[in-house]
Short mmCIF file of C-alpha atoms and ligand atoms in Angstrom, two decimals:
data_model
loop_
_atom_site.label_atom_id
_atom_site.label_comp_id
_atom_site.label_asym_id
_atom_site.label_seq_id
_atom_site.Cartn_x
_atom_site.Cartn_y
_atom_site.Cartn_z
CA MET A 27 -49.90 -202.82 -123.29
CA LYS A 28 -52.70 -202.28 -120.77
CA LYS A 29 -51.67 -200.41 -117.64
CA SER A 30 -51.65 -202.18 -114.29
CA PRO A 31 -52.32 -200.71 -110.85
CA VAL A 32 -49.40 -200.52 -108.47
CA SER A 33 -49.15 -199.28 -104.89
CA MET A 34 -46.19 -198.66 -102.63
CA THR A 35 -44.98 -196.31 -99.92
CA ILE A 36 -42.38 -193.76 -100.97
CA ASN A 37 -40.68 -191.59 -98.36
CA GLY A 38 -43.56 -192.34 -96.00
CA GLN A 39 -46.26 -191.36 -98.50
CA PRO A 40 -48.66 -193.95 -99.94
CA VAL A 41 -48.60 -193.98 -103.74
CA GLU A 42 -51.17 -195.58 -106.06
CA GLU A 43 -50.62 -195.34 -109.78
CA LEU A 44 -51.18 -197.09 -113.09
CA VAL A 45 -48.10 -198.21 -115.02
CA GLU A 46 -47.22 -200.10 -118.15
CA PRO A 47 -45.61 -203.39 -116.99
CA ARG A 48 -42.34 -202.56 -118.72
CA THR A 49 -41.91 -199.31 -116.78
CA LEU A 50 -38.64 -199.45 -114.86
CA LEU A 51 -38.77 -198.21 -111.27
CA ILE A 52 -36.34 -195.36 -112.04
CA HIS A 53 -38.60 -194.10 -114.86
CA PHE A 54 -41.66 -194.41 -112.61
CA LEU A 55 -39.97 -192.35 -109.88
CA ARG A 56 -38.53 -189.70 -112.18
CA GLU A 57 -41.13 -189.33 -114.90
CA GLN A 58 -44.42 -190.31 -113.30
CA LEU A 59 -43.88 -189.11 -109.72
CA ASN A 60 -41.45 -186.30 -110.57
CA LEU A 61 -38.98 -187.58 -107.95
CA THR A 62 -35.94 -186.70 -110.02
CA GLY A 63 -33.37 -187.12 -107.24
CA ALA A 64 -32.36 -190.65 -108.19
CA HIS A 65 -30.34 -190.33 -111.40
CA ILE A 66 -29.84 -192.43 -114.50
CA GLY A 67 -26.12 -192.71 -115.10
CA CYS A 68 -25.68 -195.81 -117.20
CA GLU A 69 -29.00 -197.65 -117.41
CA THR A 70 -26.93 -200.84 -117.59
CA SER A 71 -26.91 -201.71 -113.87
CA HIS A 72 -23.33 -200.60 -113.29
CA CYS A 73 -23.06 -197.05 -111.95
CA GLY A 74 -25.40 -196.98 -108.93
CA ALA A 75 -26.64 -193.40 -109.60
CA CYS A 76 -30.18 -194.82 -109.49
CA THR A 77 -29.69 -196.44 -106.06
CA ILE A 78 -32.69 -196.25 -103.72
CA ASP A 79 -33.67 -198.09 -100.55
CA LEU A 80 -36.33 -200.75 -101.10
CA ASP A 81 -37.65 -202.76 -98.13
CA GLY A 82 -34.45 -202.20 -96.19
CA LYS A 83 -32.04 -202.93 -99.03
CA SER A 84 -30.03 -200.81 -101.44
CA VAL A 85 -31.06 -201.58 -105.02
CA LYS A 86 -30.48 -200.19 -108.50
CA SER A 87 -33.87 -198.87 -109.56
CA CYS A 88 -32.92 -199.05 -113.26
CA THR A 89 -32.91 -202.85 -113.00
CA ILE A 90 -36.32 -203.41 -111.38
CA PHE A 91 -39.72 -203.25 -113.03
CA THR A 92 -42.13 -201.04 -111.09
CA LEU A 93 -44.58 -203.92 -110.69
CA GLN A 94 -41.91 -205.97 -108.91
CA ALA A 95 -41.97 -203.29 -106.19
CA GLU A 96 -45.70 -203.74 -105.46
CA GLY A 97 -46.28 -203.11 -101.75
CA ALA A 98 -42.69 -202.01 -101.14
CA HIS A 99 -41.42 -199.35 -98.76
CA ILE A 100 -39.08 -197.09 -100.67
CA ARG A 101 -36.79 -194.28 -99.64
CA THR A 102 -35.18 -191.88 -102.09
CA ILE A 103 -32.93 -188.85 -101.63
CA GLU A 104 -36.08 -186.70 -101.43
CA GLY A 105 -36.85 -188.48 -98.14
CA MET A 106 -33.54 -187.69 -96.44
CA ALA A 107 -33.78 -184.05 -95.32
CA ALA A 108 -36.30 -183.12 -92.59
CA ALA A 109 -39.61 -181.52 -93.59
CA ASP A 110 -38.27 -178.10 -92.55
CA GLY A 111 -35.32 -178.49 -94.92
CA THR A 112 -32.72 -179.42 -92.27
CA LEU A 113 -30.21 -181.62 -94.00
CA HIS A 114 -29.68 -185.22 -92.95
CA ALA A 115 -26.34 -185.88 -91.25
CA LEU A 116 -25.12 -187.62 -94.40
CA GLN A 117 -26.00 -184.64 -96.59
CA GLU A 118 -24.35 -182.32 -94.08
CA ALA A 119 -21.24 -184.51 -94.03
CA PHE A 120 -21.00 -184.70 -97.85
CA ARG A 121 -21.10 -180.88 -97.94
CA GLU A 122 -18.67 -180.48 -95.07
CA LYS A 123 -16.11 -182.97 -96.43
CA HIS A 124 -16.48 -182.09 -100.13
CA GLY A 125 -17.90 -185.54 -100.85
CA LEU A 126 -19.31 -184.24 -104.13
CA GLN A 127 -18.24 -182.21 -107.10
CA CYS A 128 -20.74 -182.42 -109.97
CA GLY A 129 -23.20 -184.17 -107.65
CA TYR A 130 -24.46 -186.65 -110.21
CA CYS A 131 -23.58 -189.73 -108.17
CA THR A 132 -24.54 -188.14 -104.83
CA PRO A 133 -28.20 -189.20 -104.43
CA GLY A 134 -27.21 -192.82 -105.02
CA MET A 135 -24.10 -192.54 -102.84
CA ILE A 136 -26.08 -191.07 -99.95
CA LEU A 137 -28.85 -193.67 -100.11
CA ARG A 138 -26.27 -196.46 -100.27
CA ALA A 139 -24.22 -194.91 -97.44
CA TRP A 140 -27.37 -194.52 -95.34
CA ARG A 141 -28.18 -198.24 -95.57
CA LEU A 142 -24.53 -199.11 -94.96
CA LEU A 143 -24.55 -197.07 -91.74
CA GLN A 144 -27.83 -198.70 -90.64
CA GLU A 145 -26.13 -202.08 -90.96
CA ASN A 146 -22.73 -201.01 -89.68
CA PRO A 147 -22.83 -197.72 -87.72
CA ASP A 148 -19.04 -197.51 -87.31
CA PRO A 149 -17.44 -198.81 -90.50
CA THR A 150 -13.72 -198.83 -91.30
CA ASP A 151 -12.44 -197.20 -94.49
CA ALA A 152 -12.15 -200.63 -96.08
CA GLU A 153 -15.72 -201.53 -95.14
CA ILE A 154 -16.97 -198.26 -96.62
CA ARG A 155 -15.09 -198.86 -99.86
CA PHE A 156 -16.42 -202.41 -100.11
CA GLY A 157 -19.92 -201.18 -99.24
CA ILE A 158 -20.02 -198.50 -101.94
CA ALA A 159 -18.39 -200.65 -104.61
CA GLY A 160 -21.60 -200.50 -106.66
CA ASN A 161 -21.58 -196.70 -106.86
CA LEU A 162 -19.29 -194.99 -109.35
CA CYS A 163 -18.08 -191.40 -109.09
CA ARG A 164 -16.25 -189.77 -111.99
CA CYS A 165 -15.24 -186.66 -110.04
CA THR A 166 -14.08 -187.08 -106.47
CA GLY A 167 -11.71 -190.02 -106.56
CA TYR A 168 -13.73 -191.39 -103.64
CA GLN A 169 -11.36 -190.10 -100.90
CA ASN A 170 -13.75 -187.40 -99.80
CA ILE A 171 -16.78 -189.64 -100.11
CA VAL A 172 -15.19 -192.09 -97.69
CA ALA A 173 -14.30 -189.18 -95.39
CA ALA A 174 -17.88 -187.86 -95.61
CA ILE A 175 -19.39 -191.22 -94.71
CA LYS A 176 -17.01 -191.56 -91.74
CA HIS A 177 -17.93 -188.05 -90.63
CA ALA A 178 -21.64 -188.82 -90.97
CA ALA A 179 -21.17 -191.93 -88.84
CA ILE A 180 -19.80 -189.71 -86.06
CA LEU A 181 -22.60 -187.14 -86.46
CA MET A 182 -25.24 -189.86 -86.41
CA ALA A 183 -23.74 -191.59 -83.35
CA GLY A 184 -23.59 -188.18 -81.60
CA ALA A 185 -27.23 -187.45 -82.45
CA GLN A 186 -28.23 -190.82 -81.05
CA GLN A 187 -26.32 -190.23 -77.82
CA LYS A 188 -27.94 -186.83 -77.46
CA GLU A 189 -31.37 -188.37 -78.01
CA ALA A 190 -30.66 -191.05 -75.43
CA ALA A 191 -29.53 -188.43 -72.90
CA GLU A 192 -32.70 -186.35 -73.34
CA MET B 6 -33.32 -198.35 -122.59
CA ILE B 7 -36.81 -199.74 -122.48
CA SER B 8 -37.70 -203.39 -122.90
CA GLY B 9 -40.36 -204.76 -125.20
CA SER B 10 -43.92 -204.96 -123.87
CA PHE B 11 -45.14 -207.87 -121.82
CA ALA B 12 -47.91 -208.99 -119.50
CA PHE B 13 -46.77 -209.34 -115.88
CA TYR B 14 -47.81 -212.03 -113.40
CA ARG B 15 -46.98 -212.57 -109.74
CA PRO B 16 -47.89 -216.14 -108.70
CA HIS B 17 -47.73 -217.14 -105.03
CA THR B 18 -47.14 -220.86 -105.42
CA ILE B 19 -44.82 -223.05 -107.46
CA ALA B 20 -47.84 -224.84 -108.98
CA GLU B 21 -49.35 -221.55 -110.18
CA ALA B 22 -46.07 -220.48 -111.77
CA VAL B 23 -45.64 -223.85 -113.53
CA ALA B 24 -49.20 -223.64 -114.86
CA MET B 25 -48.51 -220.16 -116.24
CA LEU B 26 -45.34 -221.39 -117.95
CA ALA B 27 -47.27 -224.31 -119.44
CA THR B 28 -50.07 -222.03 -120.70
CA HIS B 29 -47.85 -219.47 -122.37
CA GLY B 30 -45.12 -221.75 -123.72
CA ASP B 31 -42.07 -220.18 -125.33
CA ALA B 32 -43.55 -216.68 -125.02
CA ALA B 33 -43.18 -216.83 -121.21
CA ARG B 34 -40.11 -216.26 -119.02
CA LEU B 35 -39.58 -216.43 -115.29
CA VAL B 36 -37.97 -213.48 -113.57
CA ALA B 37 -36.37 -213.84 -110.12
CA GLY B 38 -33.87 -211.11 -109.20
CA GLY B 39 -34.01 -209.82 -112.76
CA HIS B 40 -30.34 -208.83 -112.77
CA SER B 41 -29.47 -210.99 -115.76
CA LEU B 42 -32.84 -210.98 -117.51
CA ILE B 43 -33.79 -207.29 -117.26
CA PRO B 44 -30.49 -206.11 -118.82
CA MET B 45 -31.11 -208.59 -121.65
CA MET B 46 -34.69 -207.38 -122.04
CA LYS B 47 -33.48 -203.78 -122.26
CA LEU B 48 -31.16 -204.81 -125.08
CA ARG B 49 -34.08 -206.74 -126.61
CA MET B 50 -31.97 -209.87 -126.57
CA ALA B 51 -34.88 -211.29 -124.58
CA MET B 52 -38.45 -210.30 -125.50
CA PRO B 53 -40.91 -212.38 -123.49
CA ASP B 54 -44.62 -211.62 -124.00
CA HIS B 55 -45.38 -212.97 -120.54
CA LEU B 56 -43.15 -212.26 -117.56
CA ILE B 57 -43.74 -214.41 -114.49
CA ASP B 58 -42.21 -212.94 -111.33
CA VAL B 59 -41.39 -215.72 -108.87
CA GLY B 60 -40.37 -213.18 -106.20
CA GLY B 61 -43.59 -213.73 -104.24
CA ILE B 62 -43.29 -217.52 -103.91
CA ALA B 63 -42.42 -218.23 -100.26
CA ASP B 64 -41.63 -221.91 -100.96
CA LEU B 65 -38.60 -220.88 -103.03
CA LYS B 66 -36.94 -219.19 -100.07
CA GLY B 67 -34.72 -220.34 -97.23
CA ILE B 68 -31.51 -222.17 -96.40
CA LYS B 69 -32.14 -225.51 -94.68
CA ARG B 70 -30.44 -228.78 -93.78
CA ASP B 71 -31.95 -232.02 -95.05
CA GLY B 72 -30.00 -234.68 -93.22
CA SER B 73 -26.41 -233.71 -93.92
CA ASP B 74 -27.33 -232.03 -97.24
CA TRP B 75 -27.75 -228.32 -97.67
CA LEU B 76 -31.03 -227.38 -99.33
CA ILE B 77 -30.97 -223.81 -100.57
CA GLY B 78 -34.11 -222.22 -102.00
CA ALA B 79 -33.76 -220.92 -105.56
CA LEU B 80 -34.89 -217.43 -104.52
CA THR B 81 -32.10 -217.05 -101.94
CA THR B 82 -30.22 -213.89 -102.90
CA GLN B 83 -26.46 -213.61 -103.04
CA ALA B 84 -26.68 -211.21 -100.08
CA GLU B 85 -28.62 -213.85 -98.11
CA LEU B 86 -25.98 -216.47 -98.95
CA ILE B 87 -23.36 -214.10 -97.55
CA ALA B 88 -25.33 -213.30 -94.38
CA ASP B 89 -26.26 -216.88 -93.41
CA GLN B 90 -24.02 -217.85 -90.49
CA ALA B 91 -24.71 -221.59 -90.55
CA LEU B 92 -23.81 -221.71 -94.24
CA ALA B 93 -20.71 -219.57 -93.68
CA ALA B 94 -19.55 -222.07 -91.07
CA GLY B 95 -20.60 -225.27 -92.84
CA LEU B 96 -20.01 -224.52 -96.54
CA PRO B 97 -18.06 -221.25 -96.66
CA VAL B 98 -17.27 -221.52 -100.39
CA LEU B 99 -20.78 -220.30 -101.26
CA ARG B 100 -20.32 -217.12 -99.23
CA GLU B 101 -16.85 -216.70 -100.69
CA THR B 102 -18.20 -217.03 -104.23
CA ALA B 103 -21.19 -214.75 -103.63
CA LEU B 104 -18.80 -212.06 -102.37
CA GLN B 105 -17.01 -212.22 -105.75
CA ILE B 106 -20.23 -211.48 -107.64
CA ALA B 107 -20.93 -207.90 -108.68
CA ASP B 108 -21.60 -205.32 -105.95
CA PRO B 109 -23.86 -204.92 -102.89
CA GLN B 110 -26.92 -203.69 -104.81
CA VAL B 111 -26.73 -206.48 -107.40
CA ARG B 112 -26.20 -209.09 -104.67
CA ASN B 113 -29.34 -207.83 -102.91
CA CYS B 114 -31.39 -208.81 -105.98
CA GLY B 115 -29.55 -211.62 -107.77
CA THR B 116 -30.64 -215.10 -106.71
CA LEU B 117 -28.88 -218.46 -106.60
CA GLY B 118 -31.61 -220.01 -108.77
CA GLY B 119 -31.29 -217.29 -111.40
CA ASN B 120 -27.51 -217.54 -111.37
CA ILE B 121 -27.54 -221.29 -112.07
CA ALA B 122 -30.54 -221.34 -114.45
CA ASN B 123 -29.33 -218.40 -116.54
CA GLY B 124 -26.75 -220.47 -118.44
CA ASP B 125 -24.34 -217.59 -119.00
CA PRO B 126 -20.80 -219.04 -118.88
CA GLY B 127 -19.77 -215.91 -116.95
CA ASN B 128 -21.98 -216.76 -113.98
CA ASP B 129 -19.91 -217.84 -111.00
CA MET B 130 -22.19 -220.26 -109.14
CA PRO B 131 -22.45 -222.96 -111.84
CA ALA B 132 -18.77 -223.97 -111.55
CA VAL B 133 -19.15 -224.18 -107.78
CA MET B 134 -22.16 -226.45 -108.32
CA LEU B 135 -20.19 -228.71 -110.71
CA CYS B 136 -17.31 -228.83 -108.27
CA LEU B 137 -19.53 -229.78 -105.31
CA ASN B 138 -21.64 -232.23 -107.36
CA ALA B 139 -24.82 -230.28 -106.53
CA ARG B 140 -28.27 -231.30 -107.71
CA PHE B 141 -30.93 -228.90 -108.93
CA GLU B 142 -34.42 -229.64 -107.63
CA VAL B 143 -36.90 -228.85 -110.36
CA THR B 144 -40.70 -228.80 -110.64
CA GLY B 145 -42.66 -229.00 -113.90
CA PRO B 146 -46.18 -229.93 -114.99
CA GLY B 147 -45.31 -233.63 -114.61
CA GLY B 148 -44.02 -233.22 -111.05
CA LYS B 149 -40.59 -233.00 -109.50
CA ARG B 150 -37.19 -234.17 -110.65
CA SER B 151 -33.63 -233.70 -109.51
CA ILE B 152 -30.98 -232.85 -112.11
CA PRO B 153 -27.26 -233.26 -111.41
CA ALA B 154 -25.34 -230.05 -112.06
CA ARG B 155 -22.77 -232.18 -113.88
CA GLY B 156 -24.68 -232.60 -117.15
CA PHE B 157 -27.00 -229.57 -116.76
CA TYR B 158 -25.07 -227.15 -118.99
CA HIS B 159 -25.06 -227.84 -122.74
CA GLY B 160 -24.06 -224.54 -124.33
CA ALA B 161 -24.26 -220.80 -123.72
CA TYR B 162 -27.79 -220.29 -122.34
CA VAL B 163 -28.69 -223.91 -123.11
CA THR B 164 -29.43 -226.10 -120.10
CA SER B 165 -31.35 -229.28 -119.27
CA LEU B 166 -34.22 -227.22 -117.86
CA ALA B 167 -37.43 -227.57 -119.89
CA GLN B 168 -39.31 -224.40 -120.80
CA ASP B 169 -42.08 -225.17 -118.31
CA GLU B 170 -39.87 -226.14 -115.36
CA ILE B 171 -38.81 -224.12 -112.33
CA VAL B 172 -35.69 -224.63 -110.27
CA THR B 173 -37.01 -224.74 -106.70
CA ALA B 174 -33.83 -225.46 -104.74
CA VAL B 175 -30.21 -226.49 -104.90
CA ARG B 176 -29.09 -229.59 -102.98
CA ILE B 177 -25.45 -229.87 -101.95
CA ALA B 178 -24.01 -232.72 -99.88
CA ALA B 179 -21.81 -231.67 -96.98
CA LEU B 180 -18.10 -232.06 -97.69
CA PRO B 181 -16.49 -235.07 -96.00
CA PRO B 182 -14.39 -234.39 -92.88
CA GLY B 183 -10.81 -233.37 -93.67
CA SER B 184 -11.80 -231.54 -96.84
CA ALA B 185 -12.39 -227.96 -97.90
CA ALA B 186 -13.41 -225.95 -100.95
CA ALA B 187 -12.25 -222.65 -102.43
CA TYR B 188 -13.15 -220.31 -105.29
CA GLU B 189 -10.57 -218.10 -107.00
CA LYS B 190 -11.67 -215.51 -109.53
CA LEU B 191 -9.62 -213.16 -111.66
CA LYS B 192 -11.57 -210.09 -112.70
CA ARG B 193 -10.61 -206.68 -114.01
CA LYS B 194 -12.71 -204.70 -111.55
CA VAL B 195 -15.70 -204.87 -109.19
CA GLY B 196 -18.80 -206.01 -111.05
CA ASP B 197 -16.88 -207.79 -113.78
CA TYR B 198 -17.42 -211.33 -114.91
CA ALA B 199 -14.42 -213.63 -114.58
CA THR B 200 -11.45 -213.45 -116.91
CA ALA B 201 -11.00 -216.94 -115.49
CA ALA B 202 -12.10 -218.58 -112.25
CA ALA B 203 -11.81 -221.96 -110.57
CA ALA B 204 -13.81 -223.79 -107.92
CA VAL B 205 -12.04 -226.64 -106.14
CA ALA B 206 -12.80 -229.09 -103.35
CA LEU B 207 -10.05 -231.20 -101.87
CA GLY B 208 -9.75 -233.78 -99.10
CA LEU B 209 -6.67 -234.98 -97.23
CA GLN B 210 -5.94 -238.23 -95.45
CA ASP B 211 -2.58 -239.17 -93.96
CA GLY B 212 -0.92 -236.29 -95.79
CA LYS B 213 -2.23 -237.41 -99.21
CA ILE B 214 -5.03 -236.05 -101.35
CA ASN B 215 -7.89 -238.54 -101.16
CA PHE B 216 -10.50 -236.55 -103.02
CA CYS B 217 -10.33 -233.64 -105.46
CA SER B 218 -12.85 -231.91 -107.70
CA ILE B 219 -12.14 -228.93 -109.96
CA ALA B 220 -14.44 -226.77 -112.09
CA LEU B 221 -13.91 -223.66 -114.22
CA THR B 222 -15.88 -220.46 -114.92
CA ASN B 223 -15.97 -218.51 -118.20
CA LEU B 224 -13.36 -220.58 -120.01
CA ALA B 225 -15.75 -222.19 -122.53
CA PRO B 226 -19.38 -221.75 -123.66
CA THR B 227 -20.38 -223.66 -120.50
CA PRO B 228 -18.89 -224.04 -117.05
CA LEU B 229 -16.49 -226.98 -117.09
CA TRP B 230 -15.97 -229.84 -114.67
CA ALA B 231 -12.27 -230.70 -114.99
CA GLU B 232 -12.71 -234.32 -113.95
CA ALA B 233 -9.30 -235.59 -115.10
CA ALA B 234 -7.45 -232.73 -113.43
CA GLY B 235 -9.08 -233.59 -110.10
CA GLN B 236 -8.56 -237.34 -110.49
CA ALA B 237 -4.85 -236.87 -111.25
CA LEU B 238 -4.23 -235.61 -107.73
CA ILE B 239 -5.68 -238.59 -105.87
CA GLY B 240 -2.93 -240.25 -103.83
CA ARG B 241 -0.49 -237.36 -104.29
CA ALA B 242 0.90 -235.08 -101.64
CA PRO B 243 -0.53 -231.57 -101.69
CA GLY B 244 2.06 -229.05 -102.89
CA ALA B 245 3.21 -226.86 -105.74
CA GLU B 246 4.05 -229.80 -108.01
CA SER B 247 0.63 -231.45 -107.67
CA PHE B 248 -1.21 -228.17 -108.02
CA ALA B 249 0.76 -227.26 -111.17
CA LEU B 250 -0.12 -230.63 -112.68
CA ALA B 251 -3.83 -230.06 -112.01
CA GLY B 252 -3.56 -226.54 -113.41
CA ARG B 253 -2.02 -227.87 -116.66
CA LEU B 254 -4.65 -230.59 -117.04
CA ALA B 255 -7.44 -228.10 -116.40
CA GLU B 256 -6.02 -225.74 -119.03
CA GLU B 257 -6.25 -228.54 -121.61
CA ILE B 258 -10.05 -228.67 -121.55
CA THR B 259 -10.66 -224.91 -121.83
CA ASP B 260 -11.98 -223.21 -124.96
CA PRO B 261 -12.33 -219.52 -124.08
CA SER B 262 -13.03 -216.76 -126.57
CA SER B 263 -10.72 -213.79 -127.02
CA ASP B 264 -12.54 -210.72 -125.80
CA ALA B 265 -12.08 -207.52 -123.81
CA ARG B 266 -10.88 -209.69 -120.90
CA GLY B 267 -7.91 -210.85 -122.92
CA PRO B 268 -6.84 -213.24 -125.68
CA ALA B 269 -7.86 -216.87 -125.38
CA ALA B 270 -4.32 -218.10 -124.60
CA TYR B 271 -4.04 -215.67 -121.69
CA ARG B 272 -7.42 -216.62 -120.28
CA THR B 273 -6.51 -220.30 -120.46
CA LYS B 274 -3.25 -219.65 -118.59
CA MET B 275 -5.11 -217.65 -115.97
CA GLY B 276 -7.48 -220.60 -115.59
CA GLY B 277 -4.48 -222.71 -114.62
CA VAL B 278 -3.30 -220.06 -112.17
CA MET B 279 -6.74 -219.88 -110.54
CA VAL B 280 -6.77 -223.68 -110.18
CA ARG B 281 -3.35 -223.64 -108.49
CA ARG B 282 -4.27 -220.85 -106.12
CA ALA B 283 -7.62 -222.39 -105.20
CA LEU B 284 -6.00 -225.78 -104.55
CA ALA B 285 -3.33 -224.25 -102.34
CA ARG B 286 -5.96 -222.45 -100.29
CA ALA B 287 -8.27 -225.47 -100.04
CA ALA B 288 -5.36 -227.71 -98.98
CA LEU B 289 -4.47 -225.30 -96.21
CA ALA B 290 -8.09 -225.14 -95.02
CA ALA B 291 -8.46 -228.92 -95.20
CA LYS B 292 -5.45 -229.35 -92.91
CA THR B 293 -6.67 -227.02 -90.19
C1 FAD C 320 -23.57 -205.17 -112.93
C2 FAD C 320 -23.75 -206.65 -112.82
C3 FAD C 320 -22.65 -207.45 -112.56
C4 FAD C 320 -22.80 -208.83 -112.44
N1 FAD C 320 -21.70 -209.59 -112.17
C5 FAD C 320 -21.83 -210.92 -112.02
C6 FAD C 320 -20.72 -211.74 -111.71
O1 FAD C 320 -19.59 -211.28 -111.57
N2 FAD C 320 -20.93 -213.07 -111.57
C7 FAD C 320 -22.17 -213.64 -111.70
O2 FAD C 320 -22.31 -214.84 -111.54
N3 FAD C 320 -23.24 -212.89 -111.99
C8 FAD C 320 -23.10 -211.55 -112.16
N4 FAD C 320 -24.20 -210.81 -112.47
C9 FAD C 320 -25.48 -211.47 -112.67
C10 FAD C 320 -26.25 -211.59 -111.38
O3 FAD C 320 -25.59 -212.42 -110.47
C11 FAD C 320 -27.66 -212.13 -111.66
O4 FAD C 320 -28.44 -211.70 -110.62
C12 FAD C 320 -27.78 -213.63 -111.80
O5 FAD C 320 -26.98 -214.09 -112.87
C13 FAD C 320 -29.19 -214.06 -112.16
O6 FAD C 320 -29.98 -214.10 -111.03
P1 FAD C 320 -31.38 -213.35 -111.01
O7 FAD C 320 -32.10 -213.80 -109.81
O8 FAD C 320 -31.14 -211.91 -111.16
O9 FAD C 320 -32.08 -213.98 -112.31
P2 FAD C 320 -33.01 -213.36 -113.42
O10 FAD C 320 -32.32 -212.28 -114.14
O11 FAD C 320 -34.33 -213.05 -112.83
O12 FAD C 320 -33.15 -214.64 -114.36
C14 FAD C 320 -32.07 -215.13 -115.13
C15 FAD C 320 -32.55 -216.33 -115.95
O13 FAD C 320 -32.83 -217.43 -115.10
C16 FAD C 320 -34.19 -217.81 -115.21
N5 FAD C 320 -34.63 -218.15 -113.85
C17 FAD C 320 -34.55 -217.34 -112.74
N6 FAD C 320 -34.99 -218.00 -111.65
C18 FAD C 320 -35.35 -219.24 -112.07
C19 FAD C 320 -35.88 -220.39 -111.41
N7 FAD C 320 -36.12 -220.41 -110.09
N8 FAD C 320 -36.14 -221.49 -112.15
C20 FAD C 320 -35.91 -221.50 -113.50
N9 FAD C 320 -35.41 -220.45 -114.17
C21 FAD C 320 -35.14 -219.33 -113.47
C22 FAD C 320 -34.91 -216.64 -115.84
O14 FAD C 320 -36.05 -217.05 -116.57
C23 FAD C 320 -33.84 -216.07 -116.72
O15 FAD C 320 -33.77 -216.77 -117.92
C24 FAD C 320 -24.08 -209.43 -112.59
C25 FAD C 320 -25.18 -208.63 -112.85
C26 FAD C 320 -25.04 -207.25 -112.97
C27 FAD C 320 -26.25 -206.42 -113.25
S1 FES C 321 -28.48 -196.02 -113.87
FE1 FES C 321 -28.89 -197.74 -112.63
S2 FES C 321 -26.93 -198.53 -112.25
FE2 FES C 321 -26.50 -196.86 -113.59
S1 FES C 322 -19.48 -185.99 -107.82
FE1 FES C 322 -19.51 -186.10 -109.99
S2 FES C 322 -19.90 -188.21 -110.30
FE2 FES C 322 -19.57 -188.11 -108.19
#
């Protein structure tokens, strides 16, 4: 099938490429753009390892054709740390609280948690669990992921207060 | 898992999309949220040559009132149904049902129109539509028509929608005063389709049930409107005895398959339990 042009903004960078219409967004990110942070866990829309942020919403990039994302603003795990390598508060908190073991689910968990904290900066444990219900983890048993997200919420609120004071 | 090849289109108006469907006939499919269709395309259970993405059609969006009716655009996502405060106050059963569907990411993509047009007996919204006597507003090459939900579903993936028609909106009349609706779903885990689920609407007057409608999800090849079960409660007092009667009558019309969610007999029984629970909750809400 003839390739079609597609353009979008990924982690602040404009991207213009040609894709086959059947190219899934996760394959476009990983194979064409070499952004291999978002993972393919199931490819059946269940595990959430492929979660990215698309126009302000968490989505499973294995269940979207690239052409459906024409013009979109996308954020992936590659866009979380600062340019100088300083980890994002969520990444710091996942490390601090042992929110990962094998790390396979982590890019999706962090992107989902980031959007959750944008919408609800001070979530309860129950709200976190409901909010990450679309992200599976085979290792941690979720306890430490919930703890990491709570910790990140505190770090992020602190950073905001500091910014406001300055 | 990679789907078959197709040509991709992104129309901006309903008329354009209808014209594309008419041009390409059976080889064309609409895609809205894609969260039923894309999984099927990956499995090659669906192999359209022409994929028409309705995601860019502004006229399919929005939750409005038309008189006392609710008019909900087909492209409204499950997440948007959950977030809409007017809808949560006026017709909370839609929010309640949307919250039972899949997970946050899926709800950000999946649309009401896709959920009702899909025709999968596991979809949750169709039973709610049968229960509330909704109408589906549809546009085709010949113009517009309005199809009652009761009569729309003919078999698994077989509906009254013609190949070249688009569902543009769902119309639901406001519930009469003194009534309330509820949806109860039994599922094995987050993201699972129903083992059995029931949508009910119930009205009370002078301590007696004066209106009752019951519908079932995933207990037959189509969603089911349990008309007799609802009718049987008219004039009765709300309570365990009435609700058990409705549950038994609802069980009689089910025809579930035995699958990973359990044997048919179990799923039927759970259908009855969901009816009882939903009625009890609706009766409580109708009173207050
Ligand atoms: C992991 C997972 C779990 C899920 N769990 C549930 C669940 O528990 N309950 C549930 O109900 N659903 C569930 N779903 C399905 C989900 O709700 C779908 O999003 C929904 O069924 C279809 O909506 P869509 O917008 O994604 O439609 P699409 O996948 O885009 O389309 C589905 C079908 O409807 C047609 N269509 C779409 N829009 C229109 C329109 N406007 N007019 C005419 N035809 C149209 C398409 O051509 C296609 O045939 C789940 C999905 C996933 C991936
Ligand atoms: S890879 Fe997308 S949900 Fe599992
Ligand atoms: S850390 Fe291994 S899957 Fe989550």
